mmCIF file of C-alpha atoms in Angstrom:
data_model
loop_
_atom_site.group_PDB
_atom_site.id
_atom_site.type_symbol
_atom_site.label_atom_id
_atom_site.label_comp_id
_atom_site.label_asym_id
_atom_site.label_seq_id
_atom_site.Cartn_x
_atom_site.Cartn_y
_atom_site.Cartn_z
ATOM 1 C CA MET A 267 42.975 -39.108 -66.098
ATOM 2 C CA ASN A 268 43.758 -37.184 -63.401
ATOM 3 C CA ARG A 269 41.328 -34.474 -65.092
ATOM 4 C CA HIS A 270 38.889 -37.327 -65.766
ATOM 5 C CA ARG A 271 38.953 -38.400 -61.810
ATOM 6 C CA GLU A 272 38.383 -34.859 -60.739
ATOM 7 C CA GLY A 273 35.653 -34.389 -63.032
ATOM 8 C CA ILE A 274 34.059 -37.381 -61.621
ATOM 9 C CA VAL A 275 34.706 -36.350 -57.694
ATOM 10 C CA GLY A 276 33.202 -32.843 -58.636
ATOM 11 C CA LEU A 277 30.274 -34.571 -60.430
ATOM 12 C CA CYS A 278 29.723 -36.413 -57.124
ATOM 13 C CA ILE A 279 30.011 -33.789 -55.005
ATOM 14 C CA PHE A 280 27.884 -31.572 -57.115
ATOM 15 C CA ILE A 281 25.018 -34.078 -56.788
ATOM 16 C CA PHE A 282 25.715 -35.245 -53.123
ATOM 17 C CA THR A 283 25.108 -31.312 -52.232
ATOM 18 C CA ALA A 284 22.161 -30.865 -54.352
ATOM 19 C CA ILE A 285 20.112 -34.117 -52.517
ATOM 20 C CA LEU A 286 21.179 -32.623 -48.926
ATOM 21 C CA LEU A 287 20.007 -29.088 -50.402
ATOM 22 C CA VAL A 288 16.389 -30.977 -51.728
ATOM 23 C CA GLY A 289 16.240 -32.523 -47.894
ATOM 24 C CA CYS A 290 16.545 -29.695 -46.167
ATOM 25 C CA THR A 291 14.276 -27.887 -48.343
ATOM 26 C CA ASN A 292 11.770 -30.826 -47.728
ATOM 27 C CA ASN A 293 12.486 -30.947 -44.051
ATOM 28 C CA SER A 294 11.632 -27.042 -43.742
ATOM 29 C CA LYS A 295 8.448 -27.555 -45.779
ATOM 30 C CA GLU A 296 7.570 -30.288 -43.491
ATOM 31 C CA PHE A 297 8.365 -28.257 -40.360
ATOM 32 C CA SER A 298 6.897 -25.098 -41.742
ATOM 33 C CA ARG A 299 3.596 -27.280 -42.305
ATOM 34 C CA ASP A 300 3.521 -28.920 -38.609
ATOM 35 C CA PHE A 301 3.903 -25.779 -37.269
ATOM 36 C CA ASP A 302 1.060 -23.496 -39.229
ATOM 37 C CA SER A 303 -1.445 -25.867 -38.711
ATOM 38 C CA ALA A 304 -0.252 -26.516 -34.510
ATOM 39 C CA ASP A 305 -0.673 -22.285 -34.689
ATOM 40 C CA ILE A 306 -3.614 -22.359 -36.647
ATOM 41 C CA SER A 307 -5.434 -25.172 -34.673
ATOM 42 C CA SER A 308 -4.492 -23.265 -31.492
ATOM 43 C CA SER A 309 -5.434 -19.937 -32.449
ATOM 44 C CA ALA A 310 -8.769 -21.600 -33.544
ATOM 45 C CA LYS A 311 -9.503 -23.251 -30.083
ATOM 46 C CA GLU A 312 -8.858 -19.604 -28.918
ATOM 47 C CA ILE A 313 -11.303 -17.842 -31.221
ATOM 48 C CA SER A 314 -13.898 -20.392 -29.866
ATOM 49 C CA SER A 315 -13.058 -20.476 -26.142
ATOM 50 C CA THR A 316 -13.331 -16.592 -27.008
ATOM 51 C CA ASN A 317 -16.986 -16.801 -28.772
ATOM 52 C CA GLU A 318 -17.975 -19.194 -26.165
ATOM 53 C CA ALA A 319 -17.065 -16.274 -23.384
ATOM 54 C CA ASP A 320 -18.462 -13.333 -25.402
ATOM 55 C CA ARG A 321 -21.904 -15.474 -26.472
ATOM 56 C CA LYS A 322 -24.872 -14.399 -24.546
ATOM 57 C CA LEU A 323 -27.123 -16.804 -22.424
ATOM 58 C CA LYS A 324 -30.476 -16.652 -23.815
ATOM 59 C CA ILE A 325 -33.399 -17.085 -21.633
ATOM 60 C CA GLY A 326 -36.950 -18.391 -23.231
ATOM 61 C CA PHE A 327 -40.026 -16.768 -21.839
ATOM 62 C CA SER A 328 -43.476 -18.814 -22.942
ATOM 63 C CA MET A 329 -46.577 -16.974 -21.647
ATOM 64 C CA ASP A 330 -50.142 -18.144 -21.634
ATOM 65 C CA THR A 331 -51.225 -14.753 -22.764
ATOM 66 C CA LEU A 332 -50.974 -10.763 -22.364
ATOM 67 C CA VAL A 333 -54.484 -10.447 -22.028
ATOM 68 C CA GLU A 334 -54.705 -8.787 -18.143
ATOM 69 C CA GLU A 335 -52.533 -6.133 -17.968
ATOM 70 C CA ARG A 336 -50.291 -7.958 -15.590
ATOM 71 C CA TRP A 337 -48.773 -9.793 -17.729
ATOM 72 C CA GLU A 338 -47.884 -7.101 -19.881
ATOM 73 C CA LYS A 339 -46.385 -5.683 -16.655
ATOM 74 C CA ASP A 340 -44.024 -9.202 -16.759
ATOM 75 C CA LYS A 341 -43.437 -9.273 -19.954
ATOM 76 C CA HIS A 342 -41.507 -5.483 -19.911
ATOM 77 C CA MET A 343 -40.138 -6.226 -16.355
ATOM 78 C CA PHE A 344 -38.960 -9.604 -17.366
ATOM 79 C CA ARG A 345 -37.137 -8.213 -20.380
ATOM 80 C CA GLU A 346 -35.577 -5.216 -18.537
ATOM 81 C CA SER A 347 -34.214 -7.663 -15.947
ATOM 82 C CA ILE A 348 -32.555 -10.634 -18.349
ATOM 83 C CA GLU A 349 -31.133 -7.645 -20.465
ATOM 84 C CA ALA A 350 -30.030 -5.798 -17.196
ATOM 85 C CA LEU A 351 -28.314 -9.076 -16.154
ATOM 86 C CA GLY A 352 -26.341 -9.110 -19.839
ATOM 87 C CA ALA A 353 -28.547 -11.909 -21.051
ATOM 88 C CA GLU A 354 -31.005 -12.109 -23.964
ATOM 89 C CA VAL A 355 -34.831 -13.288 -24.092
ATOM 90 C CA GLU A 356 -37.073 -14.101 -26.552
ATOM 91 C CA ILE A 357 -40.911 -14.028 -25.799
ATOM 92 C CA LYS A 358 -43.722 -15.208 -26.558
ATOM 93 C CA ALA A 359 -47.384 -15.610 -26.087
ATOM 94 C CA ALA A 360 -49.914 -18.571 -26.218
ATOM 95 C CA ASN A 361 -53.209 -16.244 -25.998
ATOM 96 C CA GLY A 362 -54.397 -18.709 -24.094
ATOM 97 C CA ASN A 363 -54.307 -21.600 -26.851
ATOM 98 C CA ASP A 364 -52.591 -24.661 -25.521
ATOM 99 C CA ALA A 365 -51.299 -25.968 -29.096
ATOM 100 C CA LEU A 366 -50.117 -22.704 -29.544
ATOM 101 C CA GLN A 367 -48.067 -22.437 -26.335
ATOM 102 C CA ILE A 368 -46.737 -26.184 -26.890
ATOM 103 C CA ALA A 369 -45.390 -25.295 -30.858
ATOM 104 C CA GLN A 370 -44.143 -21.893 -29.530
ATOM 105 C CA ALA A 371 -42.010 -23.551 -26.787
ATOM 106 C CA GLU A 372 -40.673 -26.297 -29.005
ATOM 107 C CA ARG A 373 -39.796 -23.459 -31.695
ATOM 108 C CA MET A 374 -37.528 -21.805 -28.804
ATOM 109 C CA ILE A 375 -35.860 -25.406 -27.472
ATOM 110 C CA SER A 376 -35.075 -26.448 -31.371
ATOM 111 C CA GLN A 377 -33.207 -22.780 -31.785
ATOM 112 C CA GLY A 378 -30.651 -23.762 -28.955
ATOM 113 C CA ILE A 379 -31.834 -21.176 -26.070
ATOM 114 C CA ASP A 380 -30.292 -22.102 -22.510
ATOM 115 C CA LEU A 381 -33.487 -21.766 -19.831
ATOM 116 C CA LEU A 382 -36.979 -21.844 -20.676
ATOM 117 C CA VAL A 383 -39.121 -20.007 -18.178
ATOM 118 C CA LEU A 384 -42.772 -21.684 -18.361
ATOM 119 C CA VAL A 385 -46.207 -19.790 -17.392
ATOM 120 C CA PRO A 386 -48.193 -22.797 -18.476
ATOM 121 C CA HIS A 387 -51.690 -22.107 -20.005
ATOM 122 C CA ASN A 388 -52.946 -25.217 -18.975
ATOM 123 C CA ALA A 389 -50.860 -26.970 -15.883
ATOM 124 C CA GLU A 390 -51.041 -30.859 -17.102
ATOM 125 C CA ALA A 391 -50.692 -30.234 -20.814
ATOM 126 C CA ALA A 392 -47.405 -27.721 -20.144
ATOM 127 C CA ALA A 393 -46.095 -30.861 -18.951
ATOM 128 C CA SER A 394 -45.322 -32.114 -22.282
ATOM 129 C CA ILE A 395 -43.351 -28.354 -23.098
ATOM 130 C CA VAL A 396 -40.951 -29.982 -19.992
ATOM 131 C CA GLY A 397 -40.339 -33.081 -20.875
ATOM 132 C CA LYS A 398 -38.851 -31.717 -24.420
ATOM 133 C CA ALA A 399 -36.800 -29.001 -23.223
ATOM 134 C CA GLN A 400 -35.202 -31.515 -20.775
ATOM 135 C CA MET A 401 -34.493 -34.023 -23.682
ATOM 136 C CA ALA A 402 -32.020 -30.701 -24.926
ATOM 137 C CA ASP A 403 -30.643 -30.690 -21.674
ATOM 138 C CA ILE A 404 -32.419 -27.201 -21.181
ATOM 139 C CA PRO A 405 -33.844 -26.693 -17.715
ATOM 140 C CA VAL A 406 -36.867 -25.169 -16.855
ATOM 141 C CA ILE A 407 -38.621 -22.764 -13.941
ATOM 142 C CA SER A 408 -42.515 -23.007 -14.113
ATOM 143 C CA TYR A 409 -42.979 -19.049 -13.237
ATOM 144 C CA ASP A 410 -45.676 -17.604 -11.283
ATOM 145 C CA ARG A 411 -48.038 -21.223 -12.356
ATOM 146 C CA LEU A 412 -46.919 -24.691 -11.290
ATOM 147 C CA VAL A 413 -46.560 -27.393 -14.117
ATOM 148 C CA MET A 414 -47.753 -30.434 -13.030
ATOM 149 C CA ASN A 415 -46.420 -33.821 -13.285
ATOM 150 C CA ALA A 416 -43.247 -32.606 -14.606
ATOM 151 C CA ASN A 417 -39.919 -32.908 -14.112
ATOM 152 C CA VAL A 418 -39.360 -28.882 -13.440
ATOM 153 C CA ASP A 419 -36.565 -27.798 -12.241
ATOM 154 C CA LEU A 420 -37.832 -25.030 -10.292
ATOM 155 C CA TYR A 421 -40.521 -22.781 -9.303
ATOM 156 C CA ILE A 422 -41.421 -19.131 -8.652
ATOM 157 C CA SER A 423 -44.321 -17.220 -7.548
ATOM 158 C CA PHE A 424 -46.709 -16.098 -4.819
ATOM 159 C CA ASP A 425 -47.936 -18.219 -1.953
ATOM 160 C CA ASN A 426 -51.393 -18.970 -3.567
ATOM 161 C CA GLU A 427 -52.783 -20.359 -0.877
ATOM 162 C CA LYS A 428 -52.310 -17.240 1.001
ATOM 163 C CA ILE A 429 -53.537 -14.968 -1.583
ATOM 164 C CA GLY A 430 -57.089 -16.611 -0.800
ATOM 165 C CA ALA A 431 -56.552 -16.631 2.808
ATOM 166 C CA LEU A 432 -56.057 -12.887 2.874
ATOM 167 C CA GLN A 433 -59.072 -12.887 0.113
ATOM 168 C CA GLY A 434 -60.994 -14.569 2.736
ATOM 169 C CA HIS A 435 -59.939 -12.985 5.881
ATOM 170 C CA ALA A 436 -61.166 -9.127 4.141
ATOM 171 C CA ILE A 437 -64.240 -10.905 2.966
ATOM 172 C CA THR A 438 -65.339 -12.446 5.879
ATOM 173 C CA GLN A 439 -64.569 -9.255 8.521
ATOM 174 C CA LEU A 440 -66.744 -6.988 5.790
ATOM 175 C CA VAL A 441 -69.783 -9.780 5.800
ATOM 176 C CA PRO A 442 -69.461 -12.409 8.788
ATOM 177 C CA GLU A 443 -72.773 -13.713 7.564
ATOM 178 C CA GLY A 444 -74.693 -14.080 4.812
ATOM 179 C CA LYS A 445 -74.848 -16.047 1.022
ATOM 180 C CA TYR A 446 -71.399 -16.129 -0.700
ATOM 181 C CA VAL A 447 -70.870 -16.617 -4.515
ATOM 182 C CA TYR A 448 -67.419 -17.655 -5.555
ATOM 183 C CA ILE A 449 -66.259 -16.916 -9.067
ATOM 184 C CA ALA A 450 -63.036 -18.699 -9.480
ATOM 185 C CA GLY A 451 -60.426 -18.897 -11.695
ATOM 186 C CA ALA A 452 -59.549 -20.978 -14.320
ATOM 187 C CA GLU A 453 -59.835 -25.018 -13.194
ATOM 188 C CA THR A 454 -56.907 -25.692 -15.642
ATOM 189 C CA ASP A 455 -54.430 -23.428 -13.748
ATOM 190 C CA ASN A 456 -53.282 -24.793 -10.418
ATOM 191 C CA ASN A 457 -53.160 -21.585 -8.867
ATOM 192 C CA ALA A 458 -56.627 -21.164 -8.829
ATOM 193 C CA HIS A 459 -57.005 -24.149 -7.119
ATOM 194 C CA LEU A 460 -54.300 -22.984 -4.471
ATOM 195 C CA MET A 461 -56.216 -19.695 -3.929
ATOM 196 C CA LYS A 462 -59.816 -21.734 -3.391
ATOM 197 C CA LYS A 463 -58.211 -23.964 -0.673
ATOM 198 C CA GLY A 464 -56.734 -20.602 0.922
ATOM 199 C CA VAL A 465 -60.308 -18.834 1.040
ATOM 200 C CA TYR A 466 -62.493 -21.740 1.911
ATOM 201 C CA GLU A 467 -59.763 -22.575 4.851
ATOM 202 C CA VAL A 468 -61.027 -19.452 5.823
ATOM 203 C CA LEU A 469 -64.900 -19.863 5.673
ATOM 204 C CA GLN A 470 -64.670 -23.034 6.533
ATOM 205 C CA PRO A 471 -65.312 -22.686 10.619
ATOM 206 C CA PHE A 472 -68.089 -19.469 9.229
ATOM 207 C CA ILE A 473 -69.931 -22.347 7.186
ATOM 208 C CA GLN A 474 -70.019 -25.347 9.890
ATOM 209 C CA ASP A 475 -71.304 -22.588 12.375
ATOM 210 C CA GLY A 476 -74.008 -21.472 9.602
ATOM 211 C CA LYS A 477 -73.333 -17.889 9.592
ATOM 212 C CA ILE A 478 -72.340 -18.142 5.530
ATOM 213 C CA GLU A 479 -73.580 -20.275 3.245
ATOM 214 C CA VAL A 480 -71.911 -20.665 0.018
ATOM 215 C CA VAL A 481 -74.951 -20.314 -2.728
ATOM 216 C CA TYR A 482 -72.928 -20.476 -6.114
ATOM 217 C CA ASP A 483 -69.396 -21.778 -6.779
ATOM 218 C CA GLN A 484 -68.164 -21.808 -10.148
ATOM 219 C CA TRP A 485 -65.042 -21.810 -12.217
ATOM 220 C CA THR A 486 -63.823 -19.119 -14.785
ATOM 221 C CA ASP A 487 -63.014 -20.535 -18.110
ATOM 222 C CA ALA A 488 -59.345 -19.131 -19.263
ATOM 223 C CA TRP A 489 -60.023 -16.085 -15.851
ATOM 224 C CA MET A 490 -62.329 -14.328 -19.041
ATOM 225 C CA PRO A 491 -64.128 -10.964 -17.933
ATOM 226 C CA GLU A 492 -67.464 -11.707 -19.983
ATOM 227 C CA ASN A 493 -67.342 -15.729 -18.907
ATOM 228 C CA ALA A 494 -67.237 -14.323 -15.178
ATOM 229 C CA LYS A 495 -70.014 -12.257 -15.821
ATOM 230 C CA ALA A 496 -72.162 -14.881 -17.039
ATOM 231 C CA ASN A 497 -70.958 -16.800 -13.681
ATOM 232 C CA MET A 498 -72.467 -13.949 -11.953
ATOM 233 C CA LYS A 499 -75.378 -13.526 -14.329
ATOM 234 C CA ALA A 500 -76.561 -16.771 -13.312
ATOM 235 C CA ALA A 501 -75.970 -16.456 -9.480
ATOM 236 C CA LEU A 502 -77.855 -13.635 -9.345
ATOM 237 C CA LEU A 503 -80.745 -15.364 -10.947
ATOM 238 C CA ALA A 504 -80.422 -18.740 -8.905
ATOM 239 C CA ASN A 505 -80.725 -16.469 -5.760
ATOM 240 C CA GLU A 506 -83.055 -14.115 -6.959
ATOM 241 C CA ASN A 507 -80.347 -11.098 -6.839
ATOM 242 C CA GLN A 508 -80.157 -12.508 -2.604
ATOM 243 C CA ILE A 509 -76.115 -12.092 -2.681
ATOM 244 C CA ASP A 510 -74.270 -10.465 0.299
ATOM 245 C CA ALA A 511 -70.790 -11.102 -0.575
ATOM 246 C CA VAL A 512 -68.759 -11.897 -3.970
ATOM 247 C CA ILE A 513 -64.986 -13.373 -4.063
ATOM 248 C CA ALA A 514 -63.631 -13.048 -7.455
ATOM 249 C CA GLY A 515 -60.708 -15.406 -8.829
ATOM 250 C CA ASN A 516 -58.639 -11.796 -10.064
ATOM 251 C CA ASP A 517 -59.543 -8.351 -10.596
ATOM 252 C CA ALA A 518 -60.238 -9.465 -14.006
ATOM 253 C CA THR A 519 -62.875 -11.523 -12.785
ATOM 254 C CA ALA A 520 -64.175 -8.886 -10.407
ATOM 255 C CA GLY A 521 -64.464 -6.686 -13.138
ATOM 256 C CA GLY A 522 -66.960 -9.007 -15.190
ATOM 257 C CA VAL A 523 -69.043 -9.405 -11.594
ATOM 258 C CA ILE A 524 -69.294 -5.812 -11.291
ATOM 259 C CA GLU A 525 -71.206 -5.390 -14.878
ATOM 260 C CA ALA A 526 -73.552 -8.324 -13.790
ATOM 261 C CA LEU A 527 -73.919 -6.036 -10.483
ATOM 262 C CA GLU A 528 -74.343 -3.003 -12.517
ATOM 263 C CA GLU A 529 -76.944 -4.135 -14.217
ATOM 264 C CA GLN A 530 -79.226 -5.269 -11.678
ATOM 265 C CA GLY A 531 -78.766 -1.839 -9.857
ATOM 266 C CA LEU A 532 -76.186 -3.615 -7.211
ATOM 267 C CA SER A 533 -72.765 -2.285 -7.517
ATOM 268 C CA GLY A 534 -71.410 -0.967 -5.238
ATOM 269 C CA LYS A 535 -73.753 -2.535 -2.595
ATOM 270 C CA ILE A 536 -72.323 -6.137 -2.420
ATOM 271 C CA PRO A 537 -68.709 -6.314 -1.653
ATOM 272 C CA VAL A 538 -66.147 -7.883 -4.355
ATOM 273 C CA VAL A 539 -62.913 -8.797 -3.237
ATOM 274 C CA GLY A 540 -60.676 -9.420 -6.220
ATOM 275 C CA GLN A 541 -56.291 -9.887 -6.513
ATOM 276 C CA ASP A 542 -53.444 -8.980 -8.701
ATOM 277 C CA ALA A 543 -54.049 -4.876 -8.366
ATOM 278 C CA GLU A 544 -54.750 -4.231 -11.820
ATOM 279 C CA LEU A 545 -55.165 -0.531 -12.601
ATOM 280 C CA GLU A 546 -59.349 -1.299 -13.183
ATOM 281 C CA GLY A 547 -59.059 -2.837 -9.776
ATOM 282 C CA ILE A 548 -57.601 -0.403 -8.058
ATOM 283 C CA LEU A 549 -59.803 2.380 -9.507
ATOM 284 C CA ARG A 550 -62.837 0.736 -8.520
ATOM 285 C CA ILE A 551 -61.364 0.422 -4.985
ATOM 286 C CA VAL A 552 -60.715 4.071 -5.024
ATOM 287 C CA GLU A 553 -65.191 4.308 -6.485
ATOM 288 C CA GLY A 554 -65.911 1.554 -4.070
ATOM 289 C CA THR A 555 -67.646 -1.072 -6.495
ATOM 290 C CA GLN A 556 -64.563 -3.207 -5.217
ATOM 291 C CA SER A 557 -63.710 -3.737 -1.623
ATOM 292 C CA MET A 558 -59.959 -4.662 -1.874
ATOM 293 C CA THR A 559 -57.643 -6.620 -4.075
ATOM 294 C CA VAL A 560 -53.915 -8.605 -3.191
ATOM 295 C CA TYR A 561 -50.708 -6.943 -4.589
ATOM 296 C CA LYS A 562 -47.824 -9.141 -6.387
ATOM 297 C CA SER A 563 -45.335 -7.153 -6.586
ATOM 298 C CA ILE A 564 -44.365 -8.338 -10.313
ATOM 299 C CA LYS A 565 -41.165 -6.147 -9.681
ATOM 300 C CA SER A 566 -39.572 -8.150 -7.285
ATOM 301 C CA LEU A 567 -40.979 -11.588 -9.371
ATOM 302 C CA THR A 568 -39.433 -10.627 -12.314
ATOM 303 C CA GLU A 569 -36.322 -9.454 -10.768
ATOM 304 C CA GLN A 570 -35.758 -12.649 -8.547
ATOM 305 C CA ALA A 571 -37.004 -15.033 -11.686
ATOM 306 C CA ALA A 572 -34.628 -13.224 -13.950
ATOM 307 C CA GLU A 573 -31.623 -13.848 -11.627
ATOM 308 C CA ILE A 574 -32.259 -17.418 -11.296
ATOM 309 C CA ALA A 575 -32.823 -17.651 -14.702
ATOM 310 C CA VAL A 576 -29.223 -16.090 -15.671
ATOM 311 C CA LYS A 577 -27.312 -18.308 -13.295
ATOM 312 C CA MET A 578 -29.399 -22.039 -13.740
ATOM 313 C CA ALA A 579 -28.776 -21.018 -17.691
ATOM 314 C CA GLY A 580 -25.286 -20.644 -16.645
ATOM 315 C CA GLY A 581 -25.024 -24.224 -15.052
ATOM 316 C CA GLU A 582 -25.393 -22.912 -11.183
ATOM 317 C CA ILE A 583 -27.340 -24.981 -8.789
ATOM 318 C CA ILE A 584 -29.883 -23.133 -6.960
ATOM 319 C CA SER A 585 -30.937 -24.660 -3.470
ATOM 320 C CA THR A 586 -34.042 -23.656 -2.177
ATOM 321 C CA VAL A 587 -35.971 -23.973 1.587
ATOM 322 C CA THR A 588 -39.080 -24.850 0.071
ATOM 323 C CA THR A 589 -40.959 -27.557 -1.995
ATOM 324 C CA ILE A 590 -44.073 -28.240 -3.690
ATOM 325 C CA ASN A 591 -45.159 -31.765 -4.908
ATOM 326 C CA ASN A 592 -46.453 -31.369 -8.450
ATOM 327 C CA GLY A 593 -47.572 -35.292 -8.678
ATOM 328 C CA LYS A 594 -43.895 -36.303 -10.062
ATOM 329 C CA LYS A 595 -41.479 -34.372 -7.674
ATOM 330 C CA ASP A 596 -41.063 -32.059 -5.196
ATOM 331 C CA VAL A 597 -40.118 -29.013 -6.496
ATOM 332 C CA PRO A 598 -37.505 -26.568 -5.517
ATOM 333 C CA THR A 599 -40.074 -23.480 -4.808
ATOM 334 C CA ILE A 600 -39.660 -19.988 -4.095
ATOM 335 C CA LEU A 601 -42.568 -18.016 -2.861
ATOM 336 C CA LEU A 602 -42.841 -14.553 -2.562
ATOM 337 C CA THR A 603 -45.094 -12.388 -0.050
ATOM 338 C CA PRO A 604 -48.329 -11.068 -1.255
ATOM 339 C CA VAL A 605 -50.288 -7.981 0.066
ATOM 340 C CA VAL A 606 -53.814 -6.843 0.675
ATOM 341 C CA VAL A 607 -54.589 -3.256 -0.768
ATOM 342 C CA ASP A 608 -57.775 -0.984 -0.109
ATOM 343 C CA GLN A 609 -58.877 2.312 0.249
ATOM 344 C CA SER A 610 -56.436 2.466 3.034
ATOM 345 C CA ASN A 611 -53.380 1.802 1.235
ATOM 346 C CA ILE A 612 -53.414 2.385 -1.969
ATOM 347 C CA MET A 613 -50.277 5.056 -1.662
ATOM 348 C CA GLU A 614 -47.808 2.919 0.518
ATOM 349 C CA THR A 615 -48.131 0.065 -1.584
ATOM 350 C CA VAL A 616 -48.873 0.218 -5.307
ATOM 351 C CA ILE A 617 -47.985 3.523 -5.983
ATOM 352 C CA ASP A 618 -44.903 4.010 -3.689
ATOM 353 C CA ASP A 619 -43.723 0.669 -5.656
ATOM 354 C CA GLY A 620 -44.256 2.363 -9.050
ATOM 355 C CA TYR A 621 -46.782 -0.267 -9.682
ATOM 356 C CA HIS A 622 -48.931 1.806 -10.927
ATOM 357 C CA MET A 623 -49.023 5.991 -11.017
ATOM 358 C CA LYS A 624 -50.957 8.340 -8.813
ATOM 359 C CA ASP A 625 -52.433 10.368 -11.818
ATOM 360 C CA ASP A 626 -53.750 6.613 -12.991
ATOM 361 C CA VAL A 627 -55.259 5.955 -10.144
ATOM 362 C CA TYR A 628 -56.654 9.009 -9.067
ATOM 363 C CA GLN A 629 -57.716 10.679 -12.408
ATOM 364 C CA ASN A 630 -61.367 10.947 -11.664
ATOM 365 C CA ASP A 631 -61.011 12.852 -8.246
#
């Protein structure tokens, strides 16, 4: 009997111990699972945070064209400036095609850029690009040319009215009286309108006094030299070659103008002014077929634009003293100062600044 009881007690102790062991094991497993889950979650957050911190900001640069020499400089200098700041950049040029520029910009937006820098081909059409970017919460900087009627975050350029005024002052000093031709830039480019405004602010007193007559004034489609040449040929024909001075929208259009003058044996006899300080324009100044140009330091423009782009992409708010209304809002604006270049100061401007090499400028000497 006692042995029977002892057997029962022993069996109960064994069963109770087994239950305790199983319970402890299960609790141990539950604890292990909870710990591992929390540890993994914490690690994932740390990795995610680290990856976010290590991820480079990506800037999109949507350009109108690379036809003119100066835009190639913008492209390369902007890339160098962005990469020097530790960010990445994707650059697309639309070859003067609105539809292509919109498609390229939308592709960059969909791929997740942090900010878009935009050089519009058409100041009005590019408003749709700004709208798409801001729907994706991507800030937009209007570079060199202002996008009209759009919620642009910032505009950086040169003072284009001043550029026109510099052209006007230079040409009126050379030719204070006579028949003038104005071969303007592209009508779709807001800068061309601003430069024209600056030119006419200088010319107007001379016109009112009867000293200057603008006998031909025409926009140049897409800023193309061949279109400028056609315009100049039309001006010469309409005025029987009796032209005293020409203001061209930029150095590329000045090149087209001078080709038309050469065909009539007038190259170097009629003062022509341009702007952009392209190498071809500087070479013409050296040889005497172009009177002056306006230098816009692309180095300064690209460096400042890149610095602002990276700051804005990182969430920093940029405040400016100046604003320009684009038809929709007063856009925060940064305007850089342009400089006149003629035969007297080529060395201390475009050469000293590294924009052109001395050997290239004086290659024919």
